[in-house]
Coordinates of C-alpha atoms and ligand atoms in Angstrom, one line a residue:
X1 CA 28.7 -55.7 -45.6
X2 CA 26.5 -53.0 -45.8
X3 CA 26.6 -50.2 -43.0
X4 CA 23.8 -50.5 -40.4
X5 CA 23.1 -46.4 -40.3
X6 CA 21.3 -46.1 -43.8
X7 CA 19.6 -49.3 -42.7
X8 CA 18.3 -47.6 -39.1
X9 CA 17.3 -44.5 -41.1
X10 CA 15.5 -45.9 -43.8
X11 CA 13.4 -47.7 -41.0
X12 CA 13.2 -44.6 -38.8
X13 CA 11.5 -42.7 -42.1
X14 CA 9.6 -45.6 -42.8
X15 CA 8.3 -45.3 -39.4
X16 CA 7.0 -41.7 -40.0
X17 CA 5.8 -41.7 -43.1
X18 CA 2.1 -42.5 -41.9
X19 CA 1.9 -39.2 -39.9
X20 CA 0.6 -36.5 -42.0
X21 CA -0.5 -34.0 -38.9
X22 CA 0.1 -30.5 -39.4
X23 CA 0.2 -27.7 -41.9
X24 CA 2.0 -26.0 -44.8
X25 CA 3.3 -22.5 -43.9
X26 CA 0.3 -21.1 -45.6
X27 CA 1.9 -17.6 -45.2
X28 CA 4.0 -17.4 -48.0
X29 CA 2.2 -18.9 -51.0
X30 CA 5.4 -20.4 -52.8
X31 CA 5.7 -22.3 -49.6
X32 CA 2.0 -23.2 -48.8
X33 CA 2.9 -25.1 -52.6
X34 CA 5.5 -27.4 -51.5
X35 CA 4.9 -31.2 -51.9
X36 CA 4.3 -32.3 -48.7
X37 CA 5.2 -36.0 -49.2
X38 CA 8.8 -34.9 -49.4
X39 CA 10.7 -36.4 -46.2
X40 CA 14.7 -36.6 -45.6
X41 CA 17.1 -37.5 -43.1
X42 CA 21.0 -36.8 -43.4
X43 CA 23.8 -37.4 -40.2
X44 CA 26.7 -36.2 -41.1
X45 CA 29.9 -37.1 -39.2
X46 CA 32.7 -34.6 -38.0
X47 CA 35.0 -36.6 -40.4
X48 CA 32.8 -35.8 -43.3
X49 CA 30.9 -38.5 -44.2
X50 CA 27.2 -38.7 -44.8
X51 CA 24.3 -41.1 -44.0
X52 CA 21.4 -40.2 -45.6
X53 CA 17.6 -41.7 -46.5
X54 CA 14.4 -40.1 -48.6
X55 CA 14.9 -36.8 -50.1
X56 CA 18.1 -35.9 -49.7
X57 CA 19.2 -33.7 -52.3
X58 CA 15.7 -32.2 -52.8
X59 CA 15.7 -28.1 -52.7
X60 CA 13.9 -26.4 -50.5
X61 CA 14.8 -22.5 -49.2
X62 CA 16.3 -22.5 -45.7
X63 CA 14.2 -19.8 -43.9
X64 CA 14.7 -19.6 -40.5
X65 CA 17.5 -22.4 -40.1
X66 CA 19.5 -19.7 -41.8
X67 CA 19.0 -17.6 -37.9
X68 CA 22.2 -19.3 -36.0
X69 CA 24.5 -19.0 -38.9
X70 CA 23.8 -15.4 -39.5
X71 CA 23.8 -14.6 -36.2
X72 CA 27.5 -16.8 -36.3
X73 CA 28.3 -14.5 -39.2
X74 CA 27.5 -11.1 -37.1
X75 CA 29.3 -12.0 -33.8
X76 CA 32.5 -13.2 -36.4
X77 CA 32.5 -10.0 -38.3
X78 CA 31.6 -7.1 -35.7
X79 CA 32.6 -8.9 -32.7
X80 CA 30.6 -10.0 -29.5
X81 CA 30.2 -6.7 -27.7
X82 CA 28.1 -4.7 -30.5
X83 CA 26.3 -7.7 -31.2
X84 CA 25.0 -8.6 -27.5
X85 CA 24.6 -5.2 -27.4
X86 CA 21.7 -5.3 -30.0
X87 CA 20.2 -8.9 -29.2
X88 CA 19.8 -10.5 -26.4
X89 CA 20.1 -14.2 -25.5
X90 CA 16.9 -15.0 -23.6
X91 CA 14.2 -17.5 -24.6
X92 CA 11.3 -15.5 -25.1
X93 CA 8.5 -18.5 -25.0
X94 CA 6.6 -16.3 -27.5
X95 CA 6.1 -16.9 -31.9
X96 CA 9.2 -16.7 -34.0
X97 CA 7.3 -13.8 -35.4
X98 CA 5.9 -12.2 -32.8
X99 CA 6.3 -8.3 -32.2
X100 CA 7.7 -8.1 -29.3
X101 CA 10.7 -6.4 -28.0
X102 CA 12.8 -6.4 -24.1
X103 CA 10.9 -3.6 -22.6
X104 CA 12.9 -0.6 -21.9
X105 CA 15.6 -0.8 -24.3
X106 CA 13.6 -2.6 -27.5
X107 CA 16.3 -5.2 -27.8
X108 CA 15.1 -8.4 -29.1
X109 CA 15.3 -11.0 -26.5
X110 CA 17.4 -13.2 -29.0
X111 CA 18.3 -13.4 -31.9
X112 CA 16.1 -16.7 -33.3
X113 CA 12.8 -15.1 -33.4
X114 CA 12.3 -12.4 -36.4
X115 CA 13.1 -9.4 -34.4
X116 CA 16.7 -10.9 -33.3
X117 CA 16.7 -12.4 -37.0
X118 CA 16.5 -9.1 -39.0
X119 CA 19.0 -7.7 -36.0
X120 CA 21.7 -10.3 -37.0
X121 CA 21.0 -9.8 -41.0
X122 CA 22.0 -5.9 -40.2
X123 CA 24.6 -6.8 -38.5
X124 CA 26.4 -9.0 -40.8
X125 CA 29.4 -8.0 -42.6
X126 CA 31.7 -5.0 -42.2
X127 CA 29.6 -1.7 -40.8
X128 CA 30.8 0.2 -44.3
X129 CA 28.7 -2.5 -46.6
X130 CA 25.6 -1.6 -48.6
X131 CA 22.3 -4.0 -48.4
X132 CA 23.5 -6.4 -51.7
X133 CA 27.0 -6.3 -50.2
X134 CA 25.8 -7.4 -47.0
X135 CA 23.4 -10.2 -48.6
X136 CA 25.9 -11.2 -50.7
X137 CA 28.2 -12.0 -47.2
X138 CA 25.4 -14.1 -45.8
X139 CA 25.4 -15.8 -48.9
X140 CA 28.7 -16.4 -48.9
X141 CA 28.9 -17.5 -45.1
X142 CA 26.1 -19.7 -45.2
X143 CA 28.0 -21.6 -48.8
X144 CA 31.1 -22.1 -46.3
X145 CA 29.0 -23.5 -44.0
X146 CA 27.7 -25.8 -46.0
X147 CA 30.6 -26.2 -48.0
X148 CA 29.2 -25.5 -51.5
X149 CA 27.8 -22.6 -53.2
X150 CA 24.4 -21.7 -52.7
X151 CA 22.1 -19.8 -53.8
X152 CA 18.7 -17.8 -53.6
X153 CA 14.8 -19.2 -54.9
X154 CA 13.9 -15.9 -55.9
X155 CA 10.4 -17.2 -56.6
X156 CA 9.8 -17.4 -52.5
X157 CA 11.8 -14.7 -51.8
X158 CA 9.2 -12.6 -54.2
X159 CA 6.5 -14.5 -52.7
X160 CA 7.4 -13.7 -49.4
X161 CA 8.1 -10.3 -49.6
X162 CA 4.1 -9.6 -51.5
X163 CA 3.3 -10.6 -47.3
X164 CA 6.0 -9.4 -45.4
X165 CA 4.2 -6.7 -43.2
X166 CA 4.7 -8.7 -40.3
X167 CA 8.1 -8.7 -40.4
X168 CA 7.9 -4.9 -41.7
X169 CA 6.6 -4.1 -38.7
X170 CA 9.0 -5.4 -36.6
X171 CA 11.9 -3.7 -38.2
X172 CA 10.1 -0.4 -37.9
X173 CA 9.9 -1.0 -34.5
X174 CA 12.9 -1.7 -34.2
X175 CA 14.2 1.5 -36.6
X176 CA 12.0 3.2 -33.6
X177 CA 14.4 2.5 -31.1
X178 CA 17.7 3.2 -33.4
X179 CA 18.4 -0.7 -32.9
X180 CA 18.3 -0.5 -36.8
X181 CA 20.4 2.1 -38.0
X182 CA 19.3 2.3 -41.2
X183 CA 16.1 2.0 -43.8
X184 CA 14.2 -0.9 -42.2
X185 CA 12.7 -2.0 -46.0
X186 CA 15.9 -3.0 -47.1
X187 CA 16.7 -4.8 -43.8
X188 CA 13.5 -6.7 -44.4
X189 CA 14.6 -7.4 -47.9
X190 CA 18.2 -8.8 -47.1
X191 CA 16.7 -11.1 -44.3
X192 CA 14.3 -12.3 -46.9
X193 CA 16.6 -13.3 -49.3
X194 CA 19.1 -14.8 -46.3
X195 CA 15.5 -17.2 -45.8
X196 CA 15.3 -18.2 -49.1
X197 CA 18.5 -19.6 -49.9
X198 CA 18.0 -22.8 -51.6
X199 CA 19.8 -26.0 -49.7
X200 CA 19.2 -29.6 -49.2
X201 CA 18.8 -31.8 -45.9
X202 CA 22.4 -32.9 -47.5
X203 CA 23.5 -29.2 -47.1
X204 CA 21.9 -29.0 -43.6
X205 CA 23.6 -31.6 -42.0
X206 CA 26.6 -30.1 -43.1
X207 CA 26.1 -27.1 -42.0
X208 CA 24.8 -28.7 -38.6
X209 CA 28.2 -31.2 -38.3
X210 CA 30.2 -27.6 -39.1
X211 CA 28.8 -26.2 -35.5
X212 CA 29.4 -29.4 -34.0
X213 CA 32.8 -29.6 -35.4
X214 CA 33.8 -26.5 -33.8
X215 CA 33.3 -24.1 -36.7
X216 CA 35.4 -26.6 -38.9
X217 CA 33.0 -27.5 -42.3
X218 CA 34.7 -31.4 -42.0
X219 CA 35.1 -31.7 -45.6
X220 CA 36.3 -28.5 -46.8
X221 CA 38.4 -28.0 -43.7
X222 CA 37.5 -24.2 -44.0
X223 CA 37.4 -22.9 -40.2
X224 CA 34.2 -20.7 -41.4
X225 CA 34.3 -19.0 -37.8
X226 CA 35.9 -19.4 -34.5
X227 CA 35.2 -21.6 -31.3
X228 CA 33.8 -18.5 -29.1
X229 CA 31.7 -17.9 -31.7
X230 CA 29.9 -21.5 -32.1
X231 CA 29.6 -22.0 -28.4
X232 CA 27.2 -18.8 -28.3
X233 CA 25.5 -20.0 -31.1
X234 CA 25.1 -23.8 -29.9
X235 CA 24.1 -22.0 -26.7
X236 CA 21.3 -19.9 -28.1
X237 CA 19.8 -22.7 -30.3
X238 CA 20.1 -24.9 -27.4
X239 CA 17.8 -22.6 -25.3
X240 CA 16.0 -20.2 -27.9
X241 CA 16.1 -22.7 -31.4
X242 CA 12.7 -23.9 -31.4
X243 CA 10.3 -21.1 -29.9
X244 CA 7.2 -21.7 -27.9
X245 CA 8.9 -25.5 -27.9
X246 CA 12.4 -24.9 -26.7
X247 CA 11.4 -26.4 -22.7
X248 CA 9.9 -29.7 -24.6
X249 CA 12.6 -29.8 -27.3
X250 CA 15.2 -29.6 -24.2
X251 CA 14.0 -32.0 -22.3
X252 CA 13.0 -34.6 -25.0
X253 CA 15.3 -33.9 -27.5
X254 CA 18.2 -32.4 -25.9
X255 CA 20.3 -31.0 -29.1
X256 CA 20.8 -27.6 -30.0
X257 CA 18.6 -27.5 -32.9
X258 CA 16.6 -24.9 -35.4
X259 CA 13.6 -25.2 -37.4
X260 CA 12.3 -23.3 -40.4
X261 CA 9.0 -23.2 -41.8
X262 CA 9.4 -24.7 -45.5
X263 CA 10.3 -28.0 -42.9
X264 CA 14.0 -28.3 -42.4
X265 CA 15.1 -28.9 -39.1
X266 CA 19.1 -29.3 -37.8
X267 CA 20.8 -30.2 -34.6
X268 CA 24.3 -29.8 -34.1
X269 CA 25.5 -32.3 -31.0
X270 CA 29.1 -30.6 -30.0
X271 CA 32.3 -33.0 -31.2
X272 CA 29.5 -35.7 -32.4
X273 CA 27.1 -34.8 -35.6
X274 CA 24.9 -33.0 -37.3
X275 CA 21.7 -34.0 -38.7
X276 CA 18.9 -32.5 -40.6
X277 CA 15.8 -33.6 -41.5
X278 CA 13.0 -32.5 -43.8
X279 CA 8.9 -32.8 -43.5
X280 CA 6.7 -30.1 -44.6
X281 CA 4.4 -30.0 -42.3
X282 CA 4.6 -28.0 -39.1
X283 CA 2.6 -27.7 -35.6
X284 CA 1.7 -24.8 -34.1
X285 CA 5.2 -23.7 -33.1
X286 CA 6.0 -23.7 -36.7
X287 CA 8.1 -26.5 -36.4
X288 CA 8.2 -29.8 -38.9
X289 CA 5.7 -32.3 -37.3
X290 CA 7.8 -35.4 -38.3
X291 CA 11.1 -33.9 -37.9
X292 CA 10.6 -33.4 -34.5
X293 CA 9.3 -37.1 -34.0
X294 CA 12.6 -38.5 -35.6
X295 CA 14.9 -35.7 -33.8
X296 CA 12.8 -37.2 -30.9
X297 CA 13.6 -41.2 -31.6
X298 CA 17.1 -40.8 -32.5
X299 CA 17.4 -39.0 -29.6
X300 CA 16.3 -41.8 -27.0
X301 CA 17.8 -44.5 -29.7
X302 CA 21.3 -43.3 -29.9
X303 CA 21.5 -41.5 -26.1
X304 CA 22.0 -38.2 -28.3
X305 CA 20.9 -35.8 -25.7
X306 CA 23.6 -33.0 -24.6
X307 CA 22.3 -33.5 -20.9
X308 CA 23.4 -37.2 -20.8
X309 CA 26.0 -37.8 -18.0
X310 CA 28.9 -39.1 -19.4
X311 CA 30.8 -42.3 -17.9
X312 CA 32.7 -41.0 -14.8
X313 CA 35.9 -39.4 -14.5
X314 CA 37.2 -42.3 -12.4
X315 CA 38.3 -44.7 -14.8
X316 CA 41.2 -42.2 -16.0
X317 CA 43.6 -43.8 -13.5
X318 CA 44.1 -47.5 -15.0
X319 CA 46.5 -48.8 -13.0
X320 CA 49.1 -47.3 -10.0
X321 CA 51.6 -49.7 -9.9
X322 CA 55.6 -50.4 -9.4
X323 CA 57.9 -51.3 -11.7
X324 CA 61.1 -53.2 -10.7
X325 CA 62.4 -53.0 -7.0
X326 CA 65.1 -51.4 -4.8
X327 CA 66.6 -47.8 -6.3
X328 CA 65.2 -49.0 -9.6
X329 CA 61.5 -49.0 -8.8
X330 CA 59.8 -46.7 -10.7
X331 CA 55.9 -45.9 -9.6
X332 CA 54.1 -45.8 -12.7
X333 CA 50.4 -43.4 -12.9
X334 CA 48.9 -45.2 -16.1
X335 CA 46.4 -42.8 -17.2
X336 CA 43.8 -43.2 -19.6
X337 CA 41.0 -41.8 -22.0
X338 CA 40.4 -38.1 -22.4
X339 CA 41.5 -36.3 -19.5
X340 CA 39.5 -33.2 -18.8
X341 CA 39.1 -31.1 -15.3
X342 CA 37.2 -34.3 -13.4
X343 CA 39.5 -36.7 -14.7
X344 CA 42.9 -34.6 -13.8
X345 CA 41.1 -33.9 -10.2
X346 CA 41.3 -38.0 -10.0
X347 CA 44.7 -37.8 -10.9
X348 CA 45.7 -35.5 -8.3
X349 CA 43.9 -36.9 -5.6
X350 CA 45.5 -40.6 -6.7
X351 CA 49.1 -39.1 -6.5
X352 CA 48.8 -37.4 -3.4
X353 CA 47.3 -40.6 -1.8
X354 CA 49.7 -42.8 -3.2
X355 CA 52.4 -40.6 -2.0
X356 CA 55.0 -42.6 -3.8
X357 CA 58.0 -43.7 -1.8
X358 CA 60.1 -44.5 -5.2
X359 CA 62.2 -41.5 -5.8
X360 CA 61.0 -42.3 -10.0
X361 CA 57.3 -41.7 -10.7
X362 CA 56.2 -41.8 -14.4
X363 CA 53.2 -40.5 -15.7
X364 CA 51.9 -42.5 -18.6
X365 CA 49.9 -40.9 -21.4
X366 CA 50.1 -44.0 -23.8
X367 CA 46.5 -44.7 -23.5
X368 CA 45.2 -41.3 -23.1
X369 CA 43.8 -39.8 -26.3
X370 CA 42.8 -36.3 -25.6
X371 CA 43.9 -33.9 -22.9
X372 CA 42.5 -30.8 -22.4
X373 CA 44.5 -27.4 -21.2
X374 CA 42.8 -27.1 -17.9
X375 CA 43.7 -30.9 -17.3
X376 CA 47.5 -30.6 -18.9
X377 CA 47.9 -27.4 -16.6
X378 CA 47.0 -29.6 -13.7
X379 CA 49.0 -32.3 -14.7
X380 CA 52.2 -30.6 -14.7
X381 CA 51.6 -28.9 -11.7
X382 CA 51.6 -32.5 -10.7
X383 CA 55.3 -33.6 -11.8
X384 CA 56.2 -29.6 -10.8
X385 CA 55.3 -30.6 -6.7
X386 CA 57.0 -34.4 -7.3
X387 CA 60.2 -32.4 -8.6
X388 CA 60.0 -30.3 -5.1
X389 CA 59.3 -33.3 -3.0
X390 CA 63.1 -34.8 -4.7
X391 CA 61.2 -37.3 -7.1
X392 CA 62.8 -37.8 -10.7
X393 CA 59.6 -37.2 -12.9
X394 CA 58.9 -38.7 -16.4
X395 CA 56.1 -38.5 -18.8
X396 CA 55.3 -41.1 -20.6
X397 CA 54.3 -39.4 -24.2
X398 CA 54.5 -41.5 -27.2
X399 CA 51.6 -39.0 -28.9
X400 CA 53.0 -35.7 -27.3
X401 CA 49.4 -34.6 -26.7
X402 CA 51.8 -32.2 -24.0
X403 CA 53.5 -30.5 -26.2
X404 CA 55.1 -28.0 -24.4
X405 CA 55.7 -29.7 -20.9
X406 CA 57.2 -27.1 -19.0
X407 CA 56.5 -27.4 -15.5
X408 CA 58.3 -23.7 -14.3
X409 CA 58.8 -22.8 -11.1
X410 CA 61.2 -25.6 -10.3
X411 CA 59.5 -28.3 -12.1
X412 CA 61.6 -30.9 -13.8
X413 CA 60.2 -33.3 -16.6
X414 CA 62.1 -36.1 -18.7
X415 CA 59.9 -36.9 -21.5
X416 CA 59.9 -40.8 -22.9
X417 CA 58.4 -42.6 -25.3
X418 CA 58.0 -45.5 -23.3
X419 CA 57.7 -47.2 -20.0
X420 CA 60.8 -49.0 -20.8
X421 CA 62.8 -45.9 -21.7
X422 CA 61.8 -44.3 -18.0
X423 CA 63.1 -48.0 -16.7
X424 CA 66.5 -48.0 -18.6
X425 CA 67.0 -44.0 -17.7
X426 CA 66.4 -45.3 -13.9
X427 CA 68.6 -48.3 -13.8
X428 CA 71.3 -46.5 -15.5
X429 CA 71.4 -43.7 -13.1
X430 CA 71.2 -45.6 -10.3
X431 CA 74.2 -47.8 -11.1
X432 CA 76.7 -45.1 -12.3
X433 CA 76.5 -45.1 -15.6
X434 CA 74.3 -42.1 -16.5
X435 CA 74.4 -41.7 -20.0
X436 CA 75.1 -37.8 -20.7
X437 CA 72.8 -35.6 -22.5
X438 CA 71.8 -36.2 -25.7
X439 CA 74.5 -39.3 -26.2
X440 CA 73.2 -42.2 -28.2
X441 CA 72.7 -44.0 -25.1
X442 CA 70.5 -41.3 -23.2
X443 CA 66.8 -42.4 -22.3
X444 CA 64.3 -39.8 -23.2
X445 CA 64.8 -35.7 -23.4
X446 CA 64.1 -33.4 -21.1
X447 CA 62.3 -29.9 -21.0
X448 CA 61.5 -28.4 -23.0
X449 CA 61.3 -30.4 -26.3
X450 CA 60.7 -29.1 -29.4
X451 CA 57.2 -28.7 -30.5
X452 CA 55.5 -31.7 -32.6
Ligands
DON1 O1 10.5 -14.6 -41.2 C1 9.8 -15.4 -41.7 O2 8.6 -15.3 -41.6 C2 10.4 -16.6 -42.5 N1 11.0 -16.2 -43.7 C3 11.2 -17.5 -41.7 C4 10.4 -18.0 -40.6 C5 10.8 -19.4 -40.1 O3 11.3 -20.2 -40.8 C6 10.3 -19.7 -38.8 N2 10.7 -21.0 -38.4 N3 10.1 -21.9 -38.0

């Protein structure tokens, strides 16, 4: 059987293809000669595989898509504090290229548009670095990103530089309030080269599902840079990624995304996939006109949109029931899903409603599959206030997804595998013959147990 999602984006292409609104970037001449037939659509999963349609291995330079991961690249290598520092994180509603800088201190409002763009290049890289040492660790960032080894079209990056007095002029400004440090030609020059890196929509995606896979490039298994550092970035494409569009993109779209003007476009939907597309033509924000109409339909089609309210919290609690009777009876909390701060609040609020008469309650993890620190905190604070109220607590942890269940302060856990293991450990104690410690015979191990 063949898989439905080349299927779905073959048709979603097909569905585009008629549209050819818009222009070529007609301000850098290489680019104003692209073939603007060319149209591409790659997901790629967090697990590494790709779905892909049209053009996918075509080469095209990356231009302003290259912004987040530079950006990524400067908050990993100098740190948040000098970064921020130098760019802000506000939309700014204005041109990716306009010459505009926060009043006052002539920080760029963020660093997507050119002003925060050329910021971020500078900023890339150890402080000590020369220019070509400092493009060559863009280079190198944005290849782990991706997970191969790209490189530059120096034909565009030539062709771009013959016209770059826009974005000149905004480095001189920004020379002119010592947010550059240094000569602002060769800042120019680096951030040039950084746009014309040559990739594919293939490449995109990857780079895209690397964000969304929480700095992990899902095939390499390279962690190209830490968590902190992709939820800024996420955060500032989210809000700043498209320009003059990022209100419409938000609301319609509702994935952290960038453009660039030779047509690429990525989003990166946190712990689901990154996609990238590729149409030549852009509207007057200088995004891709048919990228943002398929970013648009596989955003409705697939529910892809970051604001979408997830099923409630409630079903975490599966059942609260009693197993066996008399001093055997053991209340058992079977839990279930992932269990984040909502879901744990459930939790609490069942167990304290409940208030178990049994003196055994059992926690049971067998069906949950992800818990996260706030929630795990939470739940043994749980069994910790049982153990105080005189209940015999187990946990029910076949996957150990609590590694380290240490209740403190009082707190008692016994960890099992099984339901059945918390029974035998109950009958057994209630009828004398309480296996000791770490005999054959004993039911389940108590805190703490040795890490996974
Ligand atoms: O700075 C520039 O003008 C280009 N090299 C990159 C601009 C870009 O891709 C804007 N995105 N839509």
């Amino acid at each position: 059987m063949r898989s439905v999602i080349p299927d779905y984006l073959t048709e979603a292409l097909a569905e585009v293809a008629p549209d050819v609104s818009g222009q070529l970037a007609g301000y850098i001449p290489e680019l104003a000669a692209a073939d603007p037939g060319r149209l591409g659509v790659v997901f790629a999963t967090l697990d590494g595989k790709i779905y892909g349609a049209g053009d996918v291995d075509a080469e095209f330079t990356i231009q302003s898509i290259s912004k987040p991961f530079a950006y990524a690249l400067a908050l990993a290598d100098r740190g948040f504090d000098p970064v921020l520092a130098k760019i802000g994180v506000e939309p700014s509603g204005e041109a990716f290229n306009e010459i505009s800088l926060e009043s006052g201190s002539g920080r760029p409002l963020n660093p997507m548009i050119n002003a925060g763009a050329l910021t971020a290049h500078s900023l890339a890289g150890s402080r000590e670095w020369d220019p070509a040492g400092r493009v060559e660790r863009v280079i190198d960032g944005l290849s782990a990103f991706a997970g191969r080894q790209l490189s530059i079209d120096e034909r565009v990056y030539a062709s771009e530089m013959e016209h770059a007095h826009r974005n000149l002029a905004i480095a001189h400004m920004l020379r002119s309030y010592d947010v550059l440090t240094e000569d602002p030609q060769a800042v120019v020059d680096g951030y040039t080269r950084q746009c014309s890196v040559l990739v594919t929509v293939r490449d995109l995606a990857m780079m895209a599902a690397t964000l969304a896979n929480r700095g992990v490039n899902p095939v390499s298994g390279e962690q190209v840079v830490g968590e902190r550092v992709v939820r800024q970035v996420l955060s500032v494409m989210a809000t700043c990624g498209m320009y003059d569009s990022a209100g419409d993109w938000a609301t319609q779209v509702g994935i952290p995304a960038k453009s660039g003007v030779s047509g690429g476009l990525i989003g990166a939907l946190p712990g689901q996939i990154g996609i990238a597309t590729l149409s030549a033509r852009l509207d007057a924000h200088g995004n891709s006109v048919r990228g943002v109409t398929l970013f648009e339909r596989f955003s409705s089609d697939m529910g892809l949109h970051v604001m979408e309210v997830p099923p409630s919290a409630r079903a975490v609690v599966r059942s609260n029931h009693v197993v066996g009777g008399g001093p055997h009876a053991v209340r058992v909390f079977q839990l279930q899903g992932g269990i984040r701060f909502a879901g744990a609040e459930r939790i609490v609020r069942e167990v304290l409603d409940t208030a178990p008469p049994e003196v055994a309650v059992a926690l049971d993890l067998t069906m949950v599959y992800s818990i996260d620190d706030v929630a795990r905190r939470m739940l043994l604070e749980v069994a910790r206030r049982l153990t105080v109220d005189h209940h015999e607590v187990f946990l029910i942890d076949p996957e150990a997804l609590v590694p380290d269940p240490e209740p403190g302060d009082g707190g008692r856990v016994t960890v099992v595998e099984d339901l059945e293991q918390a029974v035998r450990s109950v009958t057994a104690r209630s009828t004398g013959h309480e296996p000791a410690p770490g005999s054959p015979g004993d039911e389940g191990r108590e805190v703490p147990r040795e890490q996974p």
